[in-house]
Structure formats: structure tokens, C-alpha cells
mmCIF file of C-alpha atoms in Angstrom:
data_model
loop_
_atom_site.group_PDB
_atom_site.id
_atom_site.type_symbol
_atom_site.label_atom_id
_atom_site.label_comp_id
_atom_site.label_asym_id
_atom_site.label_seq_id
_atom_site.Cartn_x
_atom_site.Cartn_y
_atom_site.Cartn_z
ATOM 1 C CA MET A 1 112.467 55.238 142.307
ATOM 2 C CA ILE A 2 112.707 51.089 140.887
ATOM 3 C CA ARG A 3 115.734 49.129 141.203
ATOM 4 C CA GLU A 4 116.721 46.299 139.520
ATOM 5 C CA GLY A 5 119.027 44.480 141.060
ATOM 6 C CA PRO A 6 121.880 41.872 139.765
ATOM 7 C CA THR A 7 118.766 39.125 138.974
ATOM 8 C CA ILE A 8 117.118 41.024 136.921
ATOM 9 C CA THR A 9 119.630 42.748 135.061
ATOM 10 C CA ARG A 10 120.345 39.694 133.763
ATOM 11 C CA ILE A 11 117.015 38.978 132.486
ATOM 12 C CA PRO A 12 117.384 39.056 128.562
ATOM 13 C CA VAL A 13 115.898 41.288 126.600
ATOM 14 C CA ASP A 14 112.805 39.593 124.819
ATOM 15 C CA GLU A 15 111.892 38.771 128.186
ATOM 16 C CA ARG A 16 111.901 42.514 129.834
ATOM 17 C CA ARG A 17 110.052 43.508 126.423
ATOM 18 C CA SER A 18 107.199 40.011 127.585
ATOM 19 C CA ARG A 19 106.605 41.551 130.542
ATOM 20 C CA LEU A 20 106.534 45.437 129.334
ATOM 21 C CA VAL A 21 103.752 44.014 126.376
ATOM 22 C CA ALA A 22 101.913 41.911 129.317
ATOM 23 C CA ALA A 23 102.681 44.744 132.164
ATOM 24 C CA ALA A 24 101.051 47.541 129.904
ATOM 25 C CA PHE A 25 98.119 44.967 128.678
ATOM 26 C CA ARG A 26 96.813 45.458 132.549
ATOM 27 C CA VAL A 27 98.078 49.041 133.057
ATOM 28 C CA VAL A 28 95.623 49.784 129.987
ATOM 29 C CA ALA A 29 92.467 47.865 130.653
ATOM 30 C CA GLN A 30 92.315 49.100 134.300
ATOM 31 C CA ASP A 31 93.246 52.594 133.921
ATOM 32 C CA GLY A 32 92.419 53.752 130.421
ATOM 33 C CA VAL A 33 95.396 54.582 128.473
ATOM 34 C CA GLU A 34 95.671 58.127 129.130
ATOM 35 C CA ALA A 35 97.062 56.515 132.371
ATOM 36 C CA ALA A 36 99.102 53.905 131.303
ATOM 37 C CA THR A 37 102.198 56.243 131.256
ATOM 38 C CA THR A 38 105.749 54.696 131.615
ATOM 39 C CA ARG A 39 106.305 54.661 134.845
ATOM 40 C CA LYS A 40 103.367 53.283 135.620
ATOM 41 C CA ILE A 41 104.188 50.322 133.345
ATOM 42 C CA CYS A 42 107.146 50.451 134.326
ATOM 43 C CA ALA A 43 106.179 49.123 138.321
ATOM 44 C CA ALA A 44 104.005 47.007 137.108
ATOM 45 C CA ALA A 45 106.324 44.493 135.167
ATOM 46 C CA GLY A 46 108.823 45.158 138.196
ATOM 47 C CA VAL A 47 111.559 46.919 135.771
ATOM 48 C CA SER A 48 112.807 49.710 135.739
ATOM 49 C CA LEU A 49 112.585 52.894 133.521
ATOM 50 C CA ALA A 50 116.301 53.039 132.277
ATOM 51 C CA SER A 51 115.398 49.485 131.121
ATOM 52 C CA PHE A 52 111.842 50.321 129.647
ATOM 53 C CA HIS A 53 114.267 52.762 127.580
ATOM 54 C CA TYR A 54 116.240 50.175 126.419
ATOM 55 C CA VAL A 55 113.740 48.346 124.711
ATOM 56 C CA PHE A 56 111.511 50.049 122.880
ATOM 57 C CA GLU A 57 112.288 53.375 121.916
ATOM 58 C CA SER A 58 109.354 55.223 123.488
ATOM 59 C CA ARG A 59 105.554 55.402 124.743
ATOM 60 C CA ASP A 60 104.072 54.754 121.855
ATOM 61 C CA ALA A 61 106.869 52.217 120.833
ATOM 62 C CA LEU A 62 104.869 49.697 123.334
ATOM 63 C CA LEU A 63 101.275 50.969 122.528
ATOM 64 C CA GLU A 64 101.678 49.232 118.379
ATOM 65 C CA ALA A 65 103.357 46.470 120.161
ATOM 66 C CA LEU A 66 100.685 46.410 122.056
ATOM 67 C CA VAL A 67 98.767 45.744 118.881
ATOM 68 C CA VAL A 68 100.877 43.184 116.844
ATOM 69 C CA ALA A 69 100.775 41.137 120.251
ATOM 70 C CA GLY A 70 96.877 41.486 120.541
ATOM 71 C CA LEU A 71 96.488 40.613 116.824
ATOM 72 C CA THR A 72 99.351 37.993 116.906
ATOM 73 C CA SER A 73 96.902 36.305 119.623
ATOM 74 C CA GLU A 74 94.168 36.942 117.861
ATOM 75 C CA ASP A 75 95.444 35.587 114.498
ATOM 76 C CA THR A 76 96.674 32.583 116.494
ATOM 77 C CA ALA A 77 93.317 31.664 118.133
ATOM 78 C CA VAL A 78 91.050 31.619 114.977
ATOM 79 C CA HIS A 79 94.022 29.437 113.038
ATOM 80 C CA ALA A 80 94.752 27.058 115.197
ATOM 81 C CA VAL A 81 90.572 25.455 114.615
ATOM 82 C CA LEU A 82 90.312 26.016 111.223
ATOM 83 C CA GLY A 83 93.236 23.576 111.263
ATOM 84 C CA ALA A 84 92.540 21.894 113.721
ATOM 85 C CA PRO A 85 90.609 17.969 112.561
ATOM 86 C CA THR A 86 87.945 16.613 113.786
ATOM 87 C CA PRO A 87 87.682 13.394 116.296
ATOM 88 C CA ASP A 88 88.054 11.275 113.485
ATOM 89 C CA GLY A 89 91.369 12.996 112.385
ATOM 90 C CA ALA A 90 90.110 13.240 108.772
ATOM 91 C CA GLY A 91 90.160 17.071 109.065
ATOM 92 C CA PRO A 92 87.628 20.079 109.164
ATOM 93 C CA ALA A 93 83.899 17.886 107.647
ATOM 94 C CA ASP A 94 82.472 21.129 106.291
ATOM 95 C CA ILE A 95 82.511 24.844 106.277
ATOM 96 C CA GLU A 96 79.639 25.713 108.269
ATOM 97 C CA GLY A 97 81.260 23.365 111.732
ATOM 98 C CA VAL A 98 84.989 25.502 110.529
ATOM 99 C CA LEU A 99 82.951 28.818 110.427
ATOM 100 C CA ARG A 100 81.852 28.218 113.585
ATOM 101 C CA GLY A 101 84.688 27.022 114.996
ATOM 102 C CA GLY A 102 86.995 29.232 114.101
ATOM 103 C CA LEU A 103 84.487 32.234 115.698
ATOM 104 C CA LEU A 104 84.604 30.577 118.857
ATOM 105 C CA GLY A 105 87.757 30.162 118.888
ATOM 106 C CA TYR A 106 88.455 33.776 118.864
ATOM 107 C CA LEU A 107 85.436 33.944 121.277
ATOM 108 C CA ASP A 108 88.375 30.892 123.643
ATOM 109 C CA SER A 109 90.468 33.520 123.630
ATOM 110 C CA VAL A 110 88.401 36.547 124.616
ATOM 111 C CA VAL A 111 87.192 34.420 127.703
ATOM 112 C CA ALA A 112 90.935 33.789 128.309
ATOM 113 C CA ASP A 113 92.122 36.828 128.344
ATOM 114 C CA PRO A 114 89.383 39.810 128.264
ATOM 115 C CA ALA A 115 92.440 42.598 129.301
ATOM 116 C CA ARG A 116 94.067 41.861 126.425
ATOM 117 C CA GLU A 117 90.394 42.929 124.685
ATOM 118 C CA GLN A 118 90.172 45.538 126.325
ATOM 119 C CA ALA A 119 93.171 47.370 125.773
ATOM 120 C CA LEU A 120 92.864 46.848 122.423
ATOM 121 C CA LEU A 121 89.549 48.389 122.143
ATOM 122 C CA ALA A 122 90.860 51.071 124.495
ATOM 123 C CA LEU A 123 93.868 51.567 122.299
ATOM 124 C CA ALA A 124 91.744 52.515 118.931
ATOM 125 C CA HIS A 125 89.595 55.413 120.718
ATOM 126 C CA TYR A 126 92.567 56.636 121.954
ATOM 127 C CA ALA A 127 94.081 57.327 119.029
ATOM 128 C CA ARG A 128 90.686 58.247 117.232
ATOM 129 C CA ARG A 129 90.564 61.233 119.476
ATOM 130 C CA THR A 130 94.288 61.235 119.574
ATOM 131 C CA PRO A 131 95.821 63.719 117.131
ATOM 132 C CA GLY A 132 98.675 62.537 114.995
ATOM 133 C CA LEU A 133 97.347 58.760 115.922
ATOM 134 C CA ASP A 134 94.429 58.601 114.742
ATOM 135 C CA SER A 135 95.755 56.685 111.938
ATOM 136 C CA PHE A 136 96.811 54.424 114.161
ATOM 137 C CA ALA A 137 92.983 53.479 114.671
ATOM 138 C CA ALA A 138 92.699 52.504 111.113
ATOM 139 C CA GLN A 139 95.335 50.945 110.333
ATOM 140 C CA MET A 140 94.124 49.007 113.055
ATOM 141 C CA TYR A 141 90.951 47.509 111.480
ATOM 142 C CA THR A 142 92.660 47.298 108.265
ATOM 143 C CA ARG A 143 95.052 44.528 109.866
ATOM 144 C CA TYR A 144 91.979 43.167 111.091
ATOM 145 C CA TYR A 145 90.412 43.346 107.918
ATOM 146 C CA ASP A 146 93.524 41.289 106.507
ATOM 147 C CA LEU A 147 94.199 38.528 109.089
ATOM 148 C CA ALA A 148 89.714 37.903 108.603
ATOM 149 C CA ALA A 149 90.357 37.656 104.920
ATOM 150 C CA GLN A 150 92.930 35.699 105.681
ATOM 151 C CA ALA A 151 90.463 33.195 107.594
ATOM 152 C CA LEU A 152 87.881 33.605 105.377
ATOM 153 C CA GLY A 153 90.152 31.650 102.830
ATOM 154 C CA ALA A 154 91.904 29.404 104.316
ATOM 155 C CA ALA A 155 88.433 28.087 105.565
ATOM 156 C CA ALA A 156 87.609 27.901 102.299
ATOM 157 C CA GLU A 157 90.492 25.961 100.927
ATOM 158 C CA VAL A 158 89.785 23.399 104.067
ATOM 159 C CA THR A 159 86.940 22.606 103.167
ATOM 160 C CA GLY A 160 86.898 22.941 99.013
ATOM 161 C CA VAL A 161 84.320 25.239 98.867
ATOM 162 C CA ARG A 162 84.657 28.705 96.903
ATOM 163 C CA TRP A 163 83.212 31.664 98.220
ATOM 164 C CA ARG A 164 80.649 34.062 95.677
ATOM 165 C CA THR A 165 81.587 36.753 97.666
ATOM 166 C CA ALA A 166 85.506 37.673 97.653
ATOM 167 C CA PRO A 167 86.479 37.270 100.982
ATOM 168 C CA ARG A 168 87.995 40.828 101.596
ATOM 169 C CA THR A 169 84.465 41.815 100.769
ATOM 170 C CA LEU A 170 83.109 40.696 103.745
ATOM 171 C CA ALA A 171 86.063 41.006 105.714
ATOM 172 C CA PRO A 172 84.175 43.751 107.057
ATOM 173 C CA LEU A 173 81.013 42.412 108.026
ATOM 174 C CA VAL A 174 83.220 39.121 110.164
ATOM 175 C CA VAL A 175 85.211 42.119 111.935
ATOM 176 C CA ALA A 176 81.965 44.122 113.216
ATOM 177 C CA SER A 177 80.601 40.734 114.235
ATOM 178 C CA THR A 178 83.528 40.361 116.076
ATOM 179 C CA ASP A 179 83.328 43.449 117.595
ATOM 180 C CA GLY A 180 79.963 42.726 118.619
ATOM 181 C CA LEU A 181 80.397 39.762 120.560
ATOM 182 C CA THR A 182 83.902 41.190 122.444
ATOM 183 C CA LEU A 183 81.711 44.386 123.283
ATOM 184 C CA ALA A 184 79.044 42.018 124.856
ATOM 185 C CA TYR A 185 80.870 39.586 126.723
ATOM 186 C CA LEU A 186 83.420 42.076 127.870
ATOM 187 C CA THR A 187 80.177 44.364 129.001
ATOM 188 C CA THR A 188 77.571 41.544 130.164
ATOM 189 C CA GLY A 189 79.637 37.955 130.570
ATOM 190 C CA ASP A 190 76.968 36.533 128.897
ATOM 191 C CA LEU A 191 78.164 33.890 126.846
ATOM 192 C CA VAL A 192 75.235 33.148 125.425
ATOM 193 C CA VAL A 193 74.736 36.055 123.807
ATOM 194 C CA ALA A 194 77.916 36.025 122.321
ATOM 195 C CA ARG A 195 77.569 32.128 120.985
ATOM 196 C CA GLN A 196 74.642 33.769 119.430
ATOM 197 C CA ILE A 197 76.118 36.784 117.988
ATOM 198 C CA VAL A 198 78.438 33.299 116.331
ATOM 199 C CA ASP A 199 75.538 31.916 115.406
ATOM 200 C CA ALA A 200 74.311 34.987 113.264
ATOM 201 C CA CYS A 201 77.584 35.939 111.598
ATOM 202 C CA VAL A 202 78.208 31.703 110.659
ATOM 203 C CA ALA A 203 74.391 32.027 109.216
ATOM 204 C CA MET A 204 75.149 35.055 107.189
ATOM 205 C CA LEU A 205 77.979 34.027 105.433
ATOM 206 C CA LEU A 206 76.679 30.403 104.400
ATOM 207 C CA THR A 207 74.444 32.823 102.451
ATOM 208 C CA HIS A 208 77.784 33.752 100.010
ATOM 209 C CA ILE A 209 78.966 30.297 99.573
ATOM 210 C CA GLU A 210 78.575 29.239 96.160
ATOM 211 C CA ALA A 211 76.674 25.922 95.636
ATOM 212 C CA ALA A 212 77.968 22.820 94.911
#
């Protein structure tokens, strides 16, 4: 049994939550969702089962927190690049550069934390084949589409261009591309192939920009 000493019990709730989420990412990525029991996650986080139930109502609540944390991280990575200034400080120069920068920012986040992406993929597959959780996977992808549409809108805004096709319509194509590069990188570790997927996605998106 895992016991918490005096120091652990004084850890703030937010920090306990962060520990449990980080541990759950590692366990799900390594062993799969089915094997990610609350006991195993608590052991990886170094907290007690009682502490787990103080922070999360259930295992499903923790799984939902994993999805939210993963989406937030990806959103931050993409938008940080979209808003990044060019070396001369003049701001992003053109839509092609901004789109490529945003997608490469996403790729960088995958490379930096592959366990997170592996866990999110495992969660989506698990939810799809689990009665009662099938809507969970659909909700994940709805959120992915929302993030992609927001990123495309932000890219147009910072570069002053207009989309010929609505960002909401283009969003699933972007998500299909990011899914592809994620799977390619996680399976092979080949950054060259992942960057080729980025280039192909950018080239496709450029055909949907209104002519000046």
C-alpha cells in the first residue's frame, strides 16, 4: 500500500492533480488505457489512492483531464508559433511561413513529449470501442477541429489574407495531416517524413487562399 508521509499530505491539490495527470500519461502511453488502473497511476505519481479520490471523482474524470491537458498543450504550441515575430521584429511575413511554422510547432511538441501523443491516441481508440464512452472519442475530434479552425483563423488574421474556403471546412484536413505526421513520427521516429507531411499540408492549404 502506498502511504503519504507528512510532506506529501501538504502538497497542494493542484500539484497533486498535475502529478496524477503526468503519471497517467506515462502509464497509458506505456501500458495502454485498460492497464492504467488508479492504483498503478497512483504508484507512478507517488500518491495514495485516498489522495486520488480527493482530486478526481473517478478514473474517467482523470482520463478526461488527460485529453484536456493534451489539447491545451497542442493549442499552446501551435498558437505560440503563429504569434511569434520574425527575426527582424516585423511579425510573421506571409501566410505560407505562418502555416508552416504552426505545423512545425505542433511537430516539435510531439517530438518533445511523444508519451502525451501516444496516450491521446490510446484514449481515442479505447473510447471508440468501449460502450458508453464512444461519444468521448467524437468529442475529442470535435475539439481538434475547433483548435484547427481557430489556428487557421489566427493565421489569416496575422497575415492579412482571406480564406477562400472556410476554416471550419479546412479543419478536418489539417487534423488528418497532424494525425498522419503524429503516427509517422511515433512509429518510425523519422522527422524527414513528418516534415514532408507538413509541406504537403501547407501546399494544400495555400490553394484555399483568396488571390490578392
